[in-house]
Tab-separated table of C-alpha atoms in Angstrom:
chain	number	residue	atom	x	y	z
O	1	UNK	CA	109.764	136.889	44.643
O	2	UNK	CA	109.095	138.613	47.808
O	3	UNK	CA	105.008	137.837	47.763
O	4	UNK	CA	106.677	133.891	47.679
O	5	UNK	CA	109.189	134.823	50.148
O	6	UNK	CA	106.162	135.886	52.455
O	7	UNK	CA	104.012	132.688	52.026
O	8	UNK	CA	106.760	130.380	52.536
O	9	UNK	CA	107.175	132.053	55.776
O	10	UNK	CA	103.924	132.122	56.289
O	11	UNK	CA	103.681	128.566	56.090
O	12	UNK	CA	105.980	127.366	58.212
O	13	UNK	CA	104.726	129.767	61.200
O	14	UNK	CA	101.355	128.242	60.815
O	15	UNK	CA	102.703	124.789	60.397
O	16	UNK	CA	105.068	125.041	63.561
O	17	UNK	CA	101.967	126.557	65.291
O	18	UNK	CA	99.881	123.617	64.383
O	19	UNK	CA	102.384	121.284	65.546
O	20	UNK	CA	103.104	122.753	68.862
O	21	UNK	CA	98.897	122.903	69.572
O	22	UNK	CA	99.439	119.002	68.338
O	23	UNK	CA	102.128	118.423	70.845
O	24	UNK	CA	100.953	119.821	73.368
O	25	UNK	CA	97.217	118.398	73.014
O	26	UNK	CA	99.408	115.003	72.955
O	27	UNK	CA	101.034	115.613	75.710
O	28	UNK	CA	98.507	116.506	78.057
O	29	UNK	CA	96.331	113.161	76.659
O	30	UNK	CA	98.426	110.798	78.196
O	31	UNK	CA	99.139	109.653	81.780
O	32	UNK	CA	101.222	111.060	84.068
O	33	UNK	CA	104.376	108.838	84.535
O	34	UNK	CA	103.981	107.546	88.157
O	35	UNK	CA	107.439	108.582	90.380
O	36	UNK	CA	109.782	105.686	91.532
O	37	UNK	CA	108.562	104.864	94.702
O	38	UNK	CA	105.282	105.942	94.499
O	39	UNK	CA	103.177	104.225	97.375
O	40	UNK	CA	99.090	104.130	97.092
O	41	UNK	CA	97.509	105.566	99.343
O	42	UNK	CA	93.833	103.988	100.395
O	43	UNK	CA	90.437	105.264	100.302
O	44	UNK	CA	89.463	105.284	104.407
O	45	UNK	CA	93.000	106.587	105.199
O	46	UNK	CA	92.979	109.474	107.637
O	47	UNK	CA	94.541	112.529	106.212
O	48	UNK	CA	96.270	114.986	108.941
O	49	UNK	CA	95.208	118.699	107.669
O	50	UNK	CA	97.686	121.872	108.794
O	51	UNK	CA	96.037	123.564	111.577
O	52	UNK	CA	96.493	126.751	109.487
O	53	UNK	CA	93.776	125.836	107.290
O	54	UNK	CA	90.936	127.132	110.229
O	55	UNK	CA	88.570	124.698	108.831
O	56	UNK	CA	85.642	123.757	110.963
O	57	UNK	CA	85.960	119.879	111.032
O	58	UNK	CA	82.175	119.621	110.471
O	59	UNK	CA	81.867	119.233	106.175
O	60	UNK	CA	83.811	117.667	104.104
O	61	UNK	CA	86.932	119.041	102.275
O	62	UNK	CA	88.321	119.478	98.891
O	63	UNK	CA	91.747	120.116	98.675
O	64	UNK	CA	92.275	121.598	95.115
O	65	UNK	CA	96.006	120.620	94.278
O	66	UNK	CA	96.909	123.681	91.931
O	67	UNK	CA	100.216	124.403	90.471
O	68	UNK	CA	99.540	127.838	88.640
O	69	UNK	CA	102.481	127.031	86.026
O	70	UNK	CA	100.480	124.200	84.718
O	71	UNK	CA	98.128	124.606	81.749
O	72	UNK	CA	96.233	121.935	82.507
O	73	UNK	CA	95.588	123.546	85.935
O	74	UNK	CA	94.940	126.866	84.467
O	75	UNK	CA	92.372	125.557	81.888
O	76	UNK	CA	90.500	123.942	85.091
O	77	UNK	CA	90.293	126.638	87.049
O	78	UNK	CA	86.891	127.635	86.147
O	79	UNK	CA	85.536	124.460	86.703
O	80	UNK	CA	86.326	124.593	90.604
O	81	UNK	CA	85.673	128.374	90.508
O	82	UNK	CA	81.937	126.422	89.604
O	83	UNK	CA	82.091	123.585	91.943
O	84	UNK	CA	83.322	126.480	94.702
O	85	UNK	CA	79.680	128.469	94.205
O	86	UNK	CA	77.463	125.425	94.218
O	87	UNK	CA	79.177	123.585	97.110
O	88	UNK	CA	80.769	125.729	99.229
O	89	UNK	CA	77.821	125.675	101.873
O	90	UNK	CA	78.329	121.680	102.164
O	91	UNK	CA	82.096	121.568	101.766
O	92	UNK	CA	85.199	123.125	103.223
O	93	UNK	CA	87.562	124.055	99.941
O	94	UNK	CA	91.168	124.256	100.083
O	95	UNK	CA	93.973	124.855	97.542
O	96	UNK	CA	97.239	123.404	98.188
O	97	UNK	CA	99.839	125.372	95.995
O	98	UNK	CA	102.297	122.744	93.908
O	99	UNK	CA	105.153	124.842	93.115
O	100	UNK	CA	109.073	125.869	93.398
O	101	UNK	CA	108.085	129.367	92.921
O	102	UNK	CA	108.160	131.849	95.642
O	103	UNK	CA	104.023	132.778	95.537
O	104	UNK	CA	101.955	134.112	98.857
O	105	UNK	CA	98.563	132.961	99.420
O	106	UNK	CA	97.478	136.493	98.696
O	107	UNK	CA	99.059	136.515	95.479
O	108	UNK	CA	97.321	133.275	94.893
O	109	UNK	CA	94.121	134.221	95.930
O	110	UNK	CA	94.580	138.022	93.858
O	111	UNK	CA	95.861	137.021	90.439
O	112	UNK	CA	92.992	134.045	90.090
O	113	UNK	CA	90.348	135.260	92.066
O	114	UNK	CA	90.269	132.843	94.876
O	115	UNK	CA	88.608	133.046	98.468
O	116	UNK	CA	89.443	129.885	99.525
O	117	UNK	CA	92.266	129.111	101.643
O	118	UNK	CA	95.712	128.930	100.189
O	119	UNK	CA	98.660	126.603	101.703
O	120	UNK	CA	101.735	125.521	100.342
O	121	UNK	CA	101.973	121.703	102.864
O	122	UNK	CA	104.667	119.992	100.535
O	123	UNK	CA	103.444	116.715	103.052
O	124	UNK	CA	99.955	116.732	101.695
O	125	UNK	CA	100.401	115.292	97.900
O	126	UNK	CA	102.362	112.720	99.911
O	127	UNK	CA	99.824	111.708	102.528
O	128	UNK	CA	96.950	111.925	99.758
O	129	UNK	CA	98.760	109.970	96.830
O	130	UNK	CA	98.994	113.194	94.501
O	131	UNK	CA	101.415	113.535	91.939
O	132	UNK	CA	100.315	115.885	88.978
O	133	UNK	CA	98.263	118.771	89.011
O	134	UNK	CA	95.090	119.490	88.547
O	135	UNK	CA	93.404	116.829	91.343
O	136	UNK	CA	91.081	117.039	93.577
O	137	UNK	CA	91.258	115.599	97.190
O	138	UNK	CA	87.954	114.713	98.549
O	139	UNK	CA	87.720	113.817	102.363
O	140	UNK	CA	85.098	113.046	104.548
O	141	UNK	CA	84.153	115.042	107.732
O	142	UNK	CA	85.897	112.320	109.776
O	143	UNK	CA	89.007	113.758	107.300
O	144	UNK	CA	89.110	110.176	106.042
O	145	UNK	CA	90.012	109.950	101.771
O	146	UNK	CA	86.712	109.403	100.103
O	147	UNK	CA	88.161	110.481	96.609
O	148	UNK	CA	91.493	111.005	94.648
O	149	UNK	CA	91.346	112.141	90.961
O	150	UNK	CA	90.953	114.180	88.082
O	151	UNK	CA	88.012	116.585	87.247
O	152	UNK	CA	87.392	115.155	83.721
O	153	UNK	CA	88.401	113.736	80.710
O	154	UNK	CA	88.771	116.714	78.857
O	155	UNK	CA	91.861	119.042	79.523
O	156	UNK	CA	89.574	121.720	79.657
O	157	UNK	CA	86.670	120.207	81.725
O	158	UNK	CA	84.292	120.547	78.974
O	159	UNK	CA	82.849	117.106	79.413
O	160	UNK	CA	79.556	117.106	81.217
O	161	UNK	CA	79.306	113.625	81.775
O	162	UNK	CA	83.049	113.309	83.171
O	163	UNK	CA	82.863	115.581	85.482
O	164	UNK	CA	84.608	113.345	88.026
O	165	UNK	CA	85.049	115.342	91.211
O	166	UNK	CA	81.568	116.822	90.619
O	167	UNK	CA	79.954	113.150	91.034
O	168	UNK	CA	82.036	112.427	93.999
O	169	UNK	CA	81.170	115.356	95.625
O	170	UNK	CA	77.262	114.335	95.298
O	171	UNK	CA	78.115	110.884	96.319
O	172	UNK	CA	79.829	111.849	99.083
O	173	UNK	CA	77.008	114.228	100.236
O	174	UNK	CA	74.781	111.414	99.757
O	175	UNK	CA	75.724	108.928	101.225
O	176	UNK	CA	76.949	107.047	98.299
O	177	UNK	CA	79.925	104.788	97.542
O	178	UNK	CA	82.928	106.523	96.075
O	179	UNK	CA	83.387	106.635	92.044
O	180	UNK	CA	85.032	102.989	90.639
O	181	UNK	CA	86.355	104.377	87.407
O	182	UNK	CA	89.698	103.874	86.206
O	183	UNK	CA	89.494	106.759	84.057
O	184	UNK	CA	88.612	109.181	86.889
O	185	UNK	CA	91.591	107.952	89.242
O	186	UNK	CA	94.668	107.697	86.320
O	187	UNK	CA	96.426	110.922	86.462
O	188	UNK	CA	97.070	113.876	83.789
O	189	UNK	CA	98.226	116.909	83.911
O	190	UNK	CA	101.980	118.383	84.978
O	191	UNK	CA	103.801	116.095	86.745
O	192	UNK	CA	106.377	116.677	89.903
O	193	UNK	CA	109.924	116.478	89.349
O	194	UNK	CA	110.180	114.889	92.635
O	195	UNK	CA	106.897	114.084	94.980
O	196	UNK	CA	108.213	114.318	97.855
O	197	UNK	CA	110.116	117.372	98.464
O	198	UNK	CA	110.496	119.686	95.101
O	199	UNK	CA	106.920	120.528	93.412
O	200	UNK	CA	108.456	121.999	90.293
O	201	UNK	CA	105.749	121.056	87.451
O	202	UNK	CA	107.292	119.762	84.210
């Protein structure tokens, strides 16, 4: 009786296991609901950056938007850590922080093992048209928006040939038009609870 007791138990952990993994894979598949009020902001459009960024105004600039309460943004965090090494002579990187959470920039920069500049500009997602996290900002040296949009397909950037930001970054520094892709421009991840002023994740 107590062997069955056991298994039964053991059965429903692994089931309710299974189904949060399922959930949560769900979840994370679909679109990011866009806010009420949500305006779209154009490729071209000039993007004011915080002076405390001390960026030199001569490359480009990716502004990482990174809420470290997200999954999603956790899981993609090794994928910038990548694009960070190969492209950091050509391109300025930034990470704005998306959250209600007290963090420093130091804390930031400790716990994930970041030296890139850290800011916390709630006006930023606004001016660029973000609204989940992970996404990447791309803007030209002229700190005009080349590029809005996700990494990749997969969740956890595992998709060579979707590695969105990636091929906007070599466009960029080639001289190329900017990525058409639906796909590349709809938004996942964790979502604001309200993009304009509170950057609680849910």
């Amino acid at each position: 009786m107590k062997k069955l007791l056991i298994s039964f138990w053991l059965v429903i952990l692994l089931f309710t296991i299974g189904a949060l993994f399922w959930y949560n894979q769900y979840r994370y598949s679909l679109p990011t609901p866009v806010p009420n009020g949500y305006k779209t902001v154009k490729s071209g459009t000039f993007i004011h950056l915080t002076s405390g960024l001390n960026l030199t105004g001569r490359k480009p600039v990716l502004l990482h938007f990174f809420n470290p309460d997200c999954p999603c943004s956790r899981f993609n965090l090794q994928h910038v850590k990548s694009l960070i090494k190969q492209y950091h002579n050509s391109v300025d990187f930034a990470l704005v922080l998306v959250t209600a959470k007290p963090y420093t920039a130091q804390q930031i920069q400790d716990k994930f093992d970041l030296q890139i500049p850290v800011i916390a500009d709630k006006t930023l997602a606004t001016a660029c048209g973000v609204y989940s996290t992970p996404q990447a900002v791309l803007l030209k040296a002229n700190r005009q928006l080349y590029y809005r949009g996700n990494y990749n397909s997969s969740r956890y950037c595992t998709n060579k040939k979707t590695e969105y930001a990636r091929m906007a970054l070599e466009n960029l520094l080639h001289g190329l038009p900017v990525l058409n892709n639906p796909l590349s421009t709809t938004a996942y991840g964790c979502r604001f609870a309200n993009n304009n002023s509170t950057y609680a994740a849910q």
